[in-house]
Every structure is written in structure tokens, then in C-alpha cells.
CSV table of C-alpha atoms in Angstrom, one decimal:
chain,number,residue,atom,x,y,z
A,1,MET,CA,136.8,51.3,171.6
A,2,ASN,CA,135.0,54.7,171.3
A,3,THR,CA,136.0,56.4,168.2
A,4,GLN,CA,134.0,59.7,168.7
A,5,PRO,CA,135.7,62.8,169.5
A,6,THR,CA,135.2,64.5,172.9
A,7,LEU,CA,132.7,67.1,172.8
A,8,THR,CA,133.0,70.7,174.2
A,9,LYS,CA,130.2,72.8,175.2
A,10,ASP,CA,130.1,74.8,172.1
A,11,GLY,CA,130.0,71.8,169.9
A,12,GLY,CA,133.6,71.8,169.0
A,13,THR,CA,136.0,69.0,169.9
A,14,ALA,CA,138.7,68.5,172.5
A,15,GLY,CA,141.8,66.4,172.5
A,16,THR,CA,143.4,64.5,169.6
A,17,PRO,CA,140.2,63.4,168.0
A,18,GLY,CA,139.4,67.1,167.1
A,19,THR,CA,142.7,68.1,165.8
A,20,PRO,CA,143.1,68.6,162.1
A,21,ASP,CA,145.3,65.4,161.7
A,22,SER,CA,142.8,63.1,163.4
A,23,PRO,CA,140.9,60.7,161.2
A,24,ASP,CA,137.8,61.2,163.5
A,25,GLY,CA,137.3,64.9,163.3
A,26,LEU,CA,136.6,67.5,160.7
A,27,LYS,CA,139.8,68.3,158.6
A,28,ALA,CA,141.4,71.8,158.5
A,29,GLY,CA,141.3,71.6,154.7
A,30,LEU,CA,140.2,75.1,153.9
A,31,LYS,CA,143.0,77.5,153.2
A,32,ASN,CA,143.0,81.2,153.7
A,33,ARG,CA,142.3,81.9,150.2
A,34,HIS,CA,139.4,79.7,150.2
A,35,LEU,CA,138.0,81.4,153.2
A,36,SER,CA,138.6,84.8,151.9
A,37,MET,CA,136.6,84.1,148.6
A,38,ILE,CA,133.9,82.3,150.4
A,39,ALA,CA,133.5,85.4,152.6
A,40,ILE,CA,133.3,87.5,149.5
A,41,GLY,CA,131.0,85.1,147.6
A,42,GLY,CA,128.8,84.5,150.5
A,43,VAL,CA,127.0,87.9,150.0
A,44,ILE,CA,126.6,87.4,146.3
A,45,GLY,CA,123.7,85.0,145.4
A,46,ALA,CA,121.9,84.4,142.2
A,47,GLY,CA,119.0,86.6,143.8
A,48,LEU,CA,121.1,89.6,143.3
A,49,PHE,CA,121.4,88.9,139.5
A,50,VAL,CA,117.8,87.6,139.1
A,51,GLY,CA,115.7,89.4,141.7
A,52,SER,CA,117.1,92.9,141.7
A,53,GLY,CA,114.9,94.1,138.8
A,54,SER,CA,111.5,93.6,140.8
A,55,GLY,CA,113.0,95.6,143.6
A,56,ILE,CA,114.0,98.5,141.2
A,57,ALA,CA,110.5,98.4,139.7
A,58,ALA,CA,108.7,98.6,143.2
A,59,ALA,CA,110.9,101.3,144.8
A,60,GLY,CA,112.7,103.1,142.0
A,61,PRO,CA,116.0,104.7,142.8
A,62,ALA,CA,115.1,104.5,146.5
A,63,ILE,CA,115.8,100.8,146.2
A,64,LEU,CA,119.4,101.9,147.1
A,65,LEU,CA,118.3,102.9,150.5
A,66,SER,CA,116.6,99.5,150.9
A,67,TYR,CA,119.8,97.8,149.9
A,68,ALA,CA,121.8,100.2,152.3
A,69,LEU,CA,119.3,99.5,155.2
A,70,VAL,CA,119.5,95.8,154.9
A,71,GLY,CA,123.3,96.0,154.2
A,72,VAL,CA,123.8,97.9,157.6
A,73,MET,CA,121.7,95.3,159.5
A,74,VAL,CA,123.7,92.3,157.9
A,75,VAL,CA,127.1,94.3,159.0
A,76,PHE,CA,125.9,94.4,162.6
A,77,VAL,CA,124.8,90.7,162.5
A,78,MET,CA,128.0,89.5,161.2
A,79,ARG,CA,129.9,91.6,163.6
A,80,MET,CA,128.1,89.9,166.4
A,81,LEU,CA,128.5,86.6,164.9
A,82,GLY,CA,132.2,87.2,164.2
A,83,GLU,CA,132.7,88.0,167.9
A,84,MET,CA,131.5,84.5,168.9
A,85,ALA,CA,133.1,82.7,166.0
A,86,ALA,CA,136.5,84.1,166.5
A,87,ALA,CA,136.3,83.3,170.2
A,88,ARG,CA,134.9,79.8,169.7
A,89,PRO,CA,135.1,78.3,166.2
A,90,SER,CA,132.4,75.5,165.5
A,91,SER,CA,131.0,73.8,162.6
A,92,GLY,CA,127.6,74.7,164.2
A,93,SER,CA,128.3,78.4,164.4
A,94,PHE,CA,125.3,80.3,165.8
A,95,SER,CA,123.3,77.0,166.4
A,96,ALA,CA,126.0,75.8,168.9
A,97,TYR,CA,126.2,79.3,170.5
A,98,ALA,CA,122.5,79.4,170.9
A,99,ASP,CA,122.6,76.0,172.6
A,100,GLN,CA,125.1,77.1,175.2
A,101,ALA,CA,123.8,80.9,175.7
A,102,LEU,CA,119.9,80.3,175.3
A,103,GLY,CA,119.6,76.5,176.0
A,104,ARG,CA,119.3,73.3,174.1
A,105,TRP,CA,115.9,74.0,172.8
A,106,ALA,CA,117.2,77.2,171.0
A,107,GLY,CA,120.3,75.5,169.5
A,108,PHE,CA,118.0,72.6,168.3
A,109,SER,CA,115.5,74.9,166.7
A,110,ILE,CA,117.5,77.3,164.8
A,111,GLY,CA,120.0,74.6,163.8
A,112,TRP,CA,117.3,72.4,162.0
A,113,LEU,CA,115.3,75.6,160.8
A,114,TYR,CA,118.7,76.7,159.2
A,115,TRP,CA,119.2,73.2,157.7
A,116,PHE,CA,115.6,73.3,156.2
A,117,PHE,CA,116.1,76.7,154.7
A,118,TRP,CA,119.3,75.4,152.9
A,119,VAL,CA,118.0,72.1,151.6
A,120,VAL,CA,114.9,74.0,150.1
A,121,VAL,CA,117.6,76.4,148.5
A,122,LEU,CA,119.3,73.2,147.0
A,123,ALA,CA,116.0,72.6,145.1
A,124,VAL,CA,115.5,76.3,143.9
A,125,GLU,CA,119.1,76.8,142.7
A,126,ALA,CA,119.3,73.3,141.0
A,127,THR,CA,116.2,74.2,139.1
A,128,ALA,CA,117.3,77.6,138.3
A,129,GLY,CA,120.7,76.0,136.9
A,130,ALA,CA,118.8,73.4,135.0
A,131,LYS,CA,116.6,75.9,133.2
A,132,ILE,CA,119.8,77.8,131.9
A,133,LEU,CA,121.5,74.6,130.9
A,134,GLU,CA,118.4,73.1,129.1
A,135,GLY,CA,118.4,76.4,127.1
A,136,TRP,CA,121.9,75.6,125.9
A,137,VAL,CA,121.4,71.8,125.5
A,138,PRO,CA,117.7,71.0,125.0
A,139,ALA,CA,118.3,67.4,124.2
A,140,VAL,CA,118.8,66.8,128.1
A,141,PRO,CA,115.5,67.5,129.9
A,142,GLN,CA,115.4,70.0,132.7
A,143,TRP,CA,115.0,67.4,135.4
A,144,GLY,CA,118.0,65.5,133.9
A,145,TRP,CA,120.3,68.7,134.4
A,146,ALA,CA,119.0,69.4,137.8
A,147,LEU,CA,119.9,65.7,138.6
A,148,ILE,CA,123.5,66.1,137.0
A,149,VAL,CA,124.1,69.3,138.9
A,150,MET,CA,123.2,67.8,142.2
A,151,LEU,CA,125.1,64.8,141.7
A,152,VAL,CA,128.3,66.6,140.4
A,153,LEU,CA,128.2,69.0,143.6
A,154,THR,CA,127.4,66.0,145.8
A,155,ALA,CA,130.6,64.3,144.7
A,156,THR,CA,132.5,67.5,145.2
A,157,ASN,CA,131.5,67.7,148.8
A,158,LEU,CA,132.1,64.0,149.6
A,159,ALA,CA,135.6,64.2,148.2
A,160,SER,CA,137.0,66.6,150.8
A,161,VAL,CA,136.5,69.9,152.4
A,162,ALA,CA,139.3,71.1,150.4
A,163,SER,CA,137.6,70.3,147.1
A,164,TYR,CA,134.5,72.2,148.3
A,165,GLY,CA,136.8,75.1,149.1
A,166,GLU,CA,138.5,74.9,145.5
A,167,PHE,CA,135.2,74.9,143.8
A,168,GLU,CA,133.8,77.8,145.8
A,169,PHE,CA,137.1,79.6,145.2
A,170,TRP,CA,136.7,79.7,141.6
A,171,PHE,CA,132.9,80.1,141.4
A,172,ALA,CA,133.1,82.9,143.9
A,173,GLY,CA,136.0,84.3,142.0
A,174,ILE,CA,134.0,84.3,138.6
A,175,LYS,CA,131.2,86.2,140.5
A,176,VAL,CA,133.4,88.7,142.0
A,177,VAL,CA,135.3,89.5,138.7
A,178,ALA,CA,132.1,89.7,136.9
A,179,ILE,CA,130.4,92.3,139.1
A,180,GLY,CA,133.6,94.3,139.5
A,181,ALA,CA,134.0,94.5,135.7
A,182,PHE,CA,130.4,95.3,135.5
A,183,VAL,CA,130.8,98.3,138.0
A,184,VAL,CA,133.7,99.7,136.1
A,185,VAL,CA,132.5,99.4,132.7
A,186,GLY,CA,129.0,100.6,133.7
A,187,LEU,CA,130.2,103.7,135.4
A,188,LEU,CA,132.6,104.6,132.4
A,189,ALA,CA,129.5,104.1,130.1
A,190,ALA,CA,127.2,106.2,132.4
A,191,PHE,CA,129.6,109.1,132.3
A,192,GLY,CA,130.2,108.7,128.5
A,193,VAL,CA,133.9,107.8,128.5
A,194,LEU,CA,133.6,104.2,127.5
A,195,PRO,CA,134.8,103.9,123.9
A,196,GLY,CA,132.1,102.5,121.4
A,197,SER,CA,129.3,102.5,124.2
A,198,ASP,CA,125.7,103.1,122.8
A,199,ASN,CA,124.8,104.6,126.2
A,200,PRO,CA,124.0,108.3,126.1
A,201,GLY,CA,126.2,108.9,129.3
A,202,ALA,CA,123.7,110.7,131.5
A,203,GLY,CA,125.9,110.4,134.6
A,204,PHE,CA,123.8,110.4,137.8
A,205,ALA,CA,120.9,112.1,136.0
A,206,HIS,CA,118.8,108.9,135.8
A,207,LEU,CA,118.4,108.9,139.8
A,208,THR,CA,116.1,111.9,139.7
A,209,ASP,CA,114.9,112.5,136.3
A,210,THR,CA,112.0,110.0,136.1
A,211,GLY,CA,109.7,111.1,139.0
A,212,GLY,CA,112.5,111.9,141.5
A,213,PHE,CA,114.5,109.7,143.8
A,214,PHE,CA,111.2,108.6,145.4
A,215,PRO,CA,108.9,108.1,142.4
A,216,MET,CA,106.9,105.5,144.6
A,217,GLY,CA,106.9,107.4,147.7
A,218,ALA,CA,109.3,107.0,150.8
A,219,GLY,CA,107.2,104.1,152.0
A,220,ALA,CA,108.5,102.1,149.0
A,221,ILE,CA,111.8,101.7,150.8
A,222,LEU,CA,110.3,99.3,153.1
A,223,THR,CA,108.7,97.5,150.4
A,224,GLY,CA,112.1,97.3,148.8
A,225,VAL,CA,113.5,96.0,152.2
A,226,LEU,CA,111.3,93.1,151.9
A,227,MET,CA,112.4,92.3,148.3
A,228,VAL,CA,116.1,92.4,148.9
A,229,VAL,CA,116.6,91.1,152.4
A,230,PHE,CA,116.7,87.4,151.4
A,231,SER,CA,119.4,88.0,148.7
A,232,PHE,CA,121.8,88.7,151.7
A,233,MET,CA,121.5,85.3,153.3
A,234,GLY,CA,124.6,83.4,153.2
A,235,SER,CA,126.9,85.9,154.7
A,236,GLU,CA,127.3,83.8,157.8
A,237,ILE,CA,128.6,80.7,155.8
A,238,VAL,CA,132.1,81.7,156.5
A,239,THR,CA,131.8,81.4,160.1
A,240,LEU,CA,130.8,77.6,159.8
A,241,ALA,CA,133.6,77.0,157.4
A,242,ALA,CA,136.1,78.8,159.7
A,243,GLY,CA,135.9,75.6,161.9
A,244,GLU,CA,137.8,73.7,159.1
A,245,SER,CA,140.3,76.3,158.3
A,246,GLU,CA,143.9,76.6,159.2
A,247,ASP,CA,143.5,79.7,161.4
A,248,PRO,CA,139.9,80.1,162.2
A,249,GLN,CA,140.3,83.2,164.2
A,250,ARG,CA,142.2,85.1,161.7
A,251,ALA,CA,139.8,84.0,158.8
A,252,VAL,CA,136.8,85.1,161.0
A,253,SER,CA,138.2,88.6,161.9
A,254,LYS,CA,139.2,89.2,158.2
A,255,ALA,CA,135.8,88.2,156.9
A,256,THR,CA,134.0,90.2,159.6
A,257,ASN,CA,136.0,93.2,159.1
A,258,SER,CA,135.7,93.2,155.1
A,259,VAL,CA,131.9,92.6,155.0
A,260,ILE,CA,131.2,96.4,154.9
A,261,TRP,CA,133.2,97.1,151.6
A,262,ARG,CA,131.9,93.8,150.1
A,263,ILE,CA,128.3,95.0,150.6
A,264,ALA,CA,129.1,98.5,149.5
A,265,VAL,CA,130.8,97.4,146.2
A,266,PHE,CA,128.8,94.3,145.1
A,267,TYR,CA,125.3,95.2,146.1
A,268,LEU,CA,125.2,99.2,146.3
A,269,GLY,CA,127.6,99.5,143.5
A,270,SER,CA,126.2,97.2,141.0
A,271,ILE,CA,122.6,98.4,141.6
A,272,LEU,CA,123.8,102.1,141.3
A,273,VAL,CA,125.4,101.1,137.9
A,274,VAL,CA,122.0,99.7,136.7
A,275,LEU,CA,120.3,102.9,137.8
A,276,THR,CA,122.7,105.2,136.2
A,277,LEU,CA,122.5,103.4,133.0
A,278,LEU,CA,118.7,103.3,132.7
A,279,PRO,CA,115.6,105.0,133.9
A,280,TRP,CA,114.2,103.0,136.8
A,281,ASN,CA,111.0,102.5,135.1
A,282,ASP,CA,112.7,101.1,131.7
A,283,LYS,CA,110.6,97.9,131.1
A,284,ALA,CA,113.7,96.1,130.1
A,285,ILE,CA,114.9,95.9,133.6
A,286,VAL,CA,112.0,93.6,134.5
A,287,GLU,CA,111.6,91.9,131.2
A,288,LYS,CA,115.3,91.0,130.6
A,289,GLY,CA,116.6,91.3,134.1
A,290,SER,CA,118.5,94.5,135.6
A,291,TYR,CA,121.9,93.4,134.7
A,292,VAL,CA,121.1,92.1,131.1
A,293,ALA,CA,119.3,95.4,130.3
A,294,ALA,CA,122.2,97.4,131.6
A,295,LEU,CA,124.7,95.5,129.5
A,296,ASP,CA,122.4,95.8,126.4
A,297,SER,CA,122.2,99.7,126.9
A,298,ILE,CA,126.1,99.7,126.8
A,299,GLY,CA,126.0,97.8,123.5
A,300,ILE,CA,127.8,94.6,124.7
A,301,PRO,CA,127.1,92.0,122.3
A,302,HIS,CA,125.4,88.7,123.5
A,303,ALA,CA,124.6,90.4,126.8
A,304,GLY,CA,122.0,87.8,127.8
A,305,GLN,CA,124.3,84.8,127.2
A,306,VAL,CA,127.1,86.7,129.2
A,307,MET,CA,124.8,87.1,131.9
A,308,ASN,CA,123.5,83.5,131.8
A,309,VAL,CA,126.9,82.1,132.4
A,310,ILE,CA,127.4,84.6,135.4
A,311,VAL,CA,124.1,83.6,136.8
A,312,LEU,CA,124.9,79.8,136.2
A,313,THR,CA,128.0,80.4,138.2
A,314,ALA,CA,126.3,82.0,141.0
A,315,VAL,CA,123.6,79.2,141.0
A,316,LEU,CA,126.4,76.5,141.2
A,317,SER,CA,128.3,78.5,143.9
A,318,CYS,CA,125.1,78.7,145.9
A,319,LEU,CA,124.4,75.1,145.5
A,320,ASN,CA,128.0,74.2,146.5
A,321,SER,CA,127.7,76.2,149.5
A,322,GLY,CA,124.2,75.5,150.3
A,323,LEU,CA,125.1,71.8,150.5
A,324,TYR,CA,128.3,72.3,152.5
A,325,THR,CA,126.3,74.4,154.9
A,326,ALA,CA,123.4,72.1,155.3
A,327,SER,CA,125.8,69.3,156.0
A,328,ARG,CA,127.9,70.9,158.6
A,329,MET,CA,124.8,72.0,160.5
A,330,ALA,CA,123.5,68.4,160.4
A,331,PHE,CA,126.9,67.3,161.5
A,332,SER,CA,127.0,69.7,164.4
A,333,LEU,CA,123.4,68.8,165.5
A,334,GLY,CA,124.4,65.1,165.4
A,335,ARG,CA,127.4,65.9,167.6
A,336,ARG,CA,125.1,67.5,170.3
A,337,GLY,CA,122.7,64.6,170.1
A,338,ASP,CA,120.2,66.7,168.3
A,339,ALA,CA,120.2,64.7,165.1
A,340,PRO,CA,120.9,61.1,164.2
A,341,LYS,CA,124.3,59.9,165.5
A,342,ALA,CA,125.4,58.7,162.1
A,343,PHE,CA,125.4,62.7,161.1
A,344,ALA,CA,128.3,63.0,163.5
A,345,ARG,CA,130.5,60.4,162.0
A,346,VAL,CA,133.2,61.3,159.5
A,347,ASN,CA,135.3,59.2,157.3
A,348,LYS,CA,139.0,59.1,156.8
A,349,ARG,CA,139.2,62.2,154.9
A,350,GLY,CA,137.3,64.2,157.6
A,351,VAL,CA,134.1,64.3,155.6
A,352,PRO,CA,130.7,63.8,157.5
A,353,ARG,CA,129.4,61.5,154.7
A,354,ALA,CA,126.0,60.7,156.2
A,355,ALA,CA,125.3,64.5,157.0
A,356,ILE,CA,126.0,65.4,153.3
A,357,LEU,CA,123.9,62.5,151.9
A,358,GLY,CA,121.0,63.2,154.2
A,359,SER,CA,120.8,66.8,153.3
A,360,VAL,CA,121.2,66.0,149.4
A,361,VAL,CA,118.5,63.4,149.6
A,362,PHE,CA,116.0,66.0,151.0
A,363,GLY,CA,117.3,68.3,148.3
A,364,PHE,CA,116.4,65.7,145.7
A,365,VAL,CA,113.0,65.3,147.2
A,366,ALA,CA,112.4,69.0,147.2
A,367,VAL,CA,113.6,69.0,143.3
A,368,PHE,CA,111.0,66.4,142.7
A,369,PHE,CA,108.1,68.4,144.6
A,370,ASN,CA,109.1,71.4,142.4
A,371,TYR,CA,108.6,69.5,139.3
A,372,GLU,CA,105.4,67.5,140.5
A,373,TRP,CA,103.6,70.0,142.7
A,374,PRO,CA,105.2,73.3,142.2
A,375,ASP,CA,102.2,75.5,143.3
A,376,THR,CA,101.2,73.4,146.3
A,377,VAL,CA,103.8,71.2,148.1
A,378,PHE,CA,106.8,73.1,146.9
A,379,ALA,CA,105.3,76.6,147.4
A,380,PHE,CA,104.6,75.5,151.0
A,381,LEU,CA,108.2,74.7,151.6
A,382,LEU,CA,109.4,77.7,149.9
A,383,ASN,CA,107.3,80.1,152.0
A,384,ALA,CA,107.7,78.1,155.0
A,385,SER,CA,111.5,78.7,154.8
A,386,GLY,CA,111.1,82.3,153.6
A,387,ALA,CA,111.5,84.1,156.9
A,388,VAL,CA,114.1,81.9,158.3
A,389,ALA,CA,116.9,84.3,157.3
A,390,LEU,CA,115.4,86.9,159.7
A,391,PHE,CA,114.8,84.3,162.3
A,392,VAL,CA,118.5,83.3,162.2
A,393,TRP,CA,119.8,86.9,162.4
A,394,LEU,CA,117.4,87.5,165.4
A,395,VAL,CA,118.9,84.5,167.2
A,396,ILE,CA,122.4,85.6,166.6
A,397,CYS,CA,121.7,88.9,168.1
A,398,VAL,CA,120.0,87.5,171.2
A,399,THR,CA,122.6,84.9,171.7
A,400,GLN,CA,125.5,87.4,171.4
A,401,LEU,CA,123.8,89.4,174.3
A,402,ARG,CA,124.5,86.3,176.6
A,403,MET,CA,127.5,84.9,175.0
A,404,ARG,CA,129.6,88.2,175.7
A,405,GLY,CA,129.4,87.5,179.3
A,406,ILE,CA,130.3,83.8,179.1
A,407,ILE,CA,133.3,84.7,176.8
A,408,LEU,CA,134.6,87.4,179.2
A,409,ARG,CA,134.2,84.8,182.2
A,410,GLU,CA,135.8,81.9,180.6
A,411,SER,CA,138.4,83.1,178.0
A,412,PRO,CA,138.4,86.9,177.7
A,413,GLU,CA,141.8,86.7,175.8
A,414,LYS,CA,139.7,85.2,172.8
A,415,LEU,CA,137.4,88.3,172.6
A,416,VAL,CA,139.5,89.6,169.5
A,417,VAL,CA,136.4,90.7,167.6
A,418,ARG,CA,134.0,93.1,169.6
A,419,MET,CA,130.6,94.2,168.5
A,420,TRP,CA,130.7,98.0,168.3
A,421,LEU,CA,128.7,100.0,171.1
A,422,PHE,CA,127.6,96.9,172.8
A,423,PRO,CA,124.8,96.3,173.9
A,424,TYR,CA,123.2,99.2,172.3
A,425,LEU,CA,123.7,98.5,168.7
A,426,THR,CA,122.8,94.8,169.4
A,427,TRP,CA,119.5,95.9,170.8
A,428,ALA,CA,119.0,98.4,167.9
A,429,THR,CA,119.6,95.5,165.3
A,430,ILE,CA,117.0,93.2,167.3
A,431,GLY,CA,114.6,96.2,166.9
A,432,MET,CA,115.3,96.5,163.2
A,433,ILE,CA,114.7,92.8,162.5
A,434,VAL,CA,111.5,92.7,164.5
A,435,PHE,CA,110.2,95.7,162.8
A,436,VAL,CA,110.9,94.2,159.4
A,437,LEU,CA,108.9,90.9,160.4
A,438,GLY,CA,106.3,93.1,161.7
A,439,TYR,CA,106.0,95.1,158.4
A,440,MET,CA,106.1,91.7,156.5
A,441,ILE,CA,102.9,90.8,158.2
A,442,TYR,CA,101.4,94.1,157.9
A,443,ASP,CA,102.4,94.6,154.2
A,444,GLY,CA,100.2,91.4,153.3
A,445,GLY,CA,100.6,89.3,150.2
A,446,ASP,CA,103.3,86.8,149.9
A,447,ALA,CA,105.4,88.5,152.6
A,448,ARG,CA,102.6,88.0,155.2
A,449,GLU,CA,102.2,84.4,154.1
A,450,GLN,CA,106.0,83.7,154.3
A,451,VAL,CA,106.2,85.1,157.8
A,452,LEU,CA,103.2,83.3,159.2
A,453,LEU,CA,104.1,79.8,157.5
A,454,SER,CA,107.7,80.3,158.9
A,455,LEU,CA,106.4,81.1,162.2
A,456,LEU,CA,104.3,78.1,162.0
A,457,VAL,CA,107.4,75.7,161.2
A,458,ALA,CA,109.3,77.4,163.8
A,459,ALA,CA,106.6,76.8,166.4
A,460,LEU,CA,106.5,73.1,165.6
A,461,VAL,CA,110.4,72.8,165.7
A,462,VAL,CA,110.5,74.6,169.0
A,463,ALA,CA,107.7,72.5,170.4
A,464,VAL,CA,109.7,69.3,169.5
A,465,ALA,CA,112.9,70.8,171.1
A,466,LEU,CA,110.9,71.5,174.3
A,467,VAL,CA,109.3,68.0,174.5
A,468,ARG,CA,112.6,66.4,173.8
A,469,GLU,CA,114.0,68.4,176.7
A,470,ARG,CA,111.2,67.3,179.2
A,471,VAL,CA,111.4,63.7,178.2
A,472,ALA,CA,115.3,63.8,178.9
A,473,LYS,CA,114.7,65.3,182.3
A,474,THR,CA,111.9,62.7,183.2
A,475,SER,CA,113.8,59.6,181.5
A,476,PRO,CA,117.2,59.2,182.8
A,477,LYS,CA,117.6,56.1,180.6
A,478,ALA,CA,117.7,58.3,177.5
A,479,PRO,CA,119.5,61.4,178.3
A,480,LEU,CA,120.5,63.9,175.8
A,481,GLU,CA,124.1,64.4,174.9
A,482,ARG,CA,125.9,67.4,176.0
């Protein structure tokens, strides 16, 4: 007897096996509050806390425009993705849509590239978390903490999708509360109305009193774009998770509509607070980190340890979501015949155990590379996945151009979320992404290496996809599943 669910064209399921009550399909275990917090937390990564200082040092107050430009791009991409995900919720999200709209080679390629990106992120975040924990409990070596963190979150994901959602709800909740409090307290201190604050209360004066708003020139805005673009990766996680929610269409619609204020408050708001509390060229911003330096300027005791707790939460949240995202993409690839069939199987709790274990094993290997060969093997993995975020966004844009017509033909009533000014804003977003990729190559240094290595890996994956298609056409004995 065949226990595999029936596949639909978009990578979803049909019939009883795909329903939430079936032991063979993914469970609808994510509640609306889980999805809401996943949507909010998805745009808040450890990169915001750790990497923002370098961006401020490179562009000065103009880094706000860099965040705004990338934020606008992400809003447009999320709107496009939301249009497709609301009409056709799928655990494969944009990979499944690319499969249908652009061809199997596109779904295969972007799916595996996205999986590769997140399993490398697992190693980065596990190492970052281990460094913090080792500082608190030095008796346990750093590699031991990395192992513990990975094992705990793997167990969480293996338990059930509801346990993942619950962990992420609280992780993201802590991040949201922390940043919200930081923005409120910081603005009060910046304007001199916070009782007991050590900050002189200069208001918005620091935005222009040290070399003007563009101290490094207007061109620094683009340099800033390159430094902040990757801190936005993760916004699309909610569309993968929607396939396991109680009301996918409502969840996606709500997340898509709220992405504007989330970016405005959490990114632009928090960076604005840092720039109002301190001159942009204050050395403490880079040496201590932008948020720790800002808290120190207010006079909050133990600011470094407070921020370490928040960063650790962000790291655990990113690890948790990264493992979930990688496993669901592997699951979707398996369902479409683009990954081992074992990845497509779920246990009685609706958990794709093989897909989770396969993803975490590669994550463990990447962690090992990070400790043994950080400047060679792991540096290659890191740079080779560096531009994948932009590739994913580009594929989402191109896919939406085709999917709009498909949805209108097959199920127009499901087009409840629409991209604004279609197709003009879609084409404009494509132009923005291509421009950023081109500027990364022109700018040189690490940015150029990331794009070129990512393009090399992407070319290899596409080549494998095209060879598989040709073999499938010429060998009827081993057809690809559809």
C-alpha cells in the first residue's frame, strides 16, 4: 500500500494524506500567534545586533538610507511572495512556485541553494552562540557549547512543528520586546527626558554635527547597502511555515501587510536611536558594538551582558528557524523528486525526520570546518553562500511575473494578496537586485568574492538540474516525479 501523499503541481498535497489530521502529511501545528511572531522575528537576525556597527562606520548617518533602500526592496519581494503563498501555501514556498512557473531546473536550483545557505548559517550561528556561552561558563569548551546548542534545537524540531513554533514564539518575543524597549528608552535619553540618563540629550543633532549626514559621500549609501542586505534574510520564512498553520491564507496576508512597519520600527528605528545617542564616528560603536555602545551612553549598568543575552536569543532564534527552514525545503525537494525520497517521509507526528537530520548533519560538518579550517574550507562555504539571499529574491520576482497569470487562469478567487502596480514594481525590483549584484562585483573585495563564488556554486547546481532533466527525457525508465 502506498503511504505517500498525492502531490499537486505546487508541491502541496491533495486528498486525505495532505490534511492536518493525516499521519502521512505535515501537521497544521502552528497557531496564528506562532506565525505572527515568526513573521516579526524573521526580519530580526543576530546580524542586526552584531554587524550594524560596521555599516555605521562605513556610511555614517547615511546608513539609514541604506537600510531604507534594502527595506523597500524586501517589502516588494515579500509582497510578491505573499501573493503566491496566499494563493498556494506550500512547504517549498518560492522553490515550488519556481518549479511550476519557470521549470523543474529553477525549482531544483533555488531550492538546493536556499538549503545550502541555511545549513551554513547553522554553523555561523552555533559558533556565535557558543562564544557567548563559553564566556559565561568557560569550563565547557566552545565546540562543546556549539554541539549542545545544535542538539537541543534539533530535538526541538524533531519533537513537533508546534514545539518549533513555541520556541520561536518566545525567542522572537524576547527580541521584539528588547528592541522595542531599546527604541523607547533610547529616544527618551536622546532628547534628555530619561531620568538618571548619562546621555547629554542632543536630540537629532548627532545626525549632522560630525561631517554632515553624508560624511563619507553619497556613494557610501551603496557601500552600506552591501553591508546590510544580508541582515534582512529570513523575511521569507513565514511563507514556508504557513503551510503548517491553521489558516495559511490569513497568516500570509497578515505577515505580508505588516512587513513595512516591522522593518521601519526594528531596523530603521533602532539604528536611528544609535545615531542619535552617539556621533557616528565614536570608536565604541565598532569596538563594543552599536547597541552596547548606545546602552553605555545612557548609563545602563552591565550593558554588555544585557546585550549578550539578547544576541544569544537572536542566535538561538536564527538557529531554530534555520534548521526548520532547511528541513522544510529538503522535504519539499524530496516530495518533488529533487532530493532523496527519505526526505519526503514524515513520522506519525507529521515531522520530516530524515530531512531534519540530513540538514543538521551538514550543519555539524560545517561547524567542524569552522573550527578546523576557518580561513579555507569554511571561508569558501561562507562566501559561496553569501549572495544566495539576492539570488532567492531575484527568483521570487521572476517567478511572480509568471505565476500571476497561472493563478488568474486556474484559481483567480485565491488572489487575495496582490503585488502593487504589477508588473512595473516587479520589474523595478528586479532592476534593483541586479544593480546591487553588479555593484558588489564592481566594489571589489569581499563583496566581489561572495558574488563570484555564489555564482559559481549556482552555475554548478543549475548544470546538475539541467543534466537531470535531459536524463529524465531520454531515460523513460527513471522519470522525474511531478
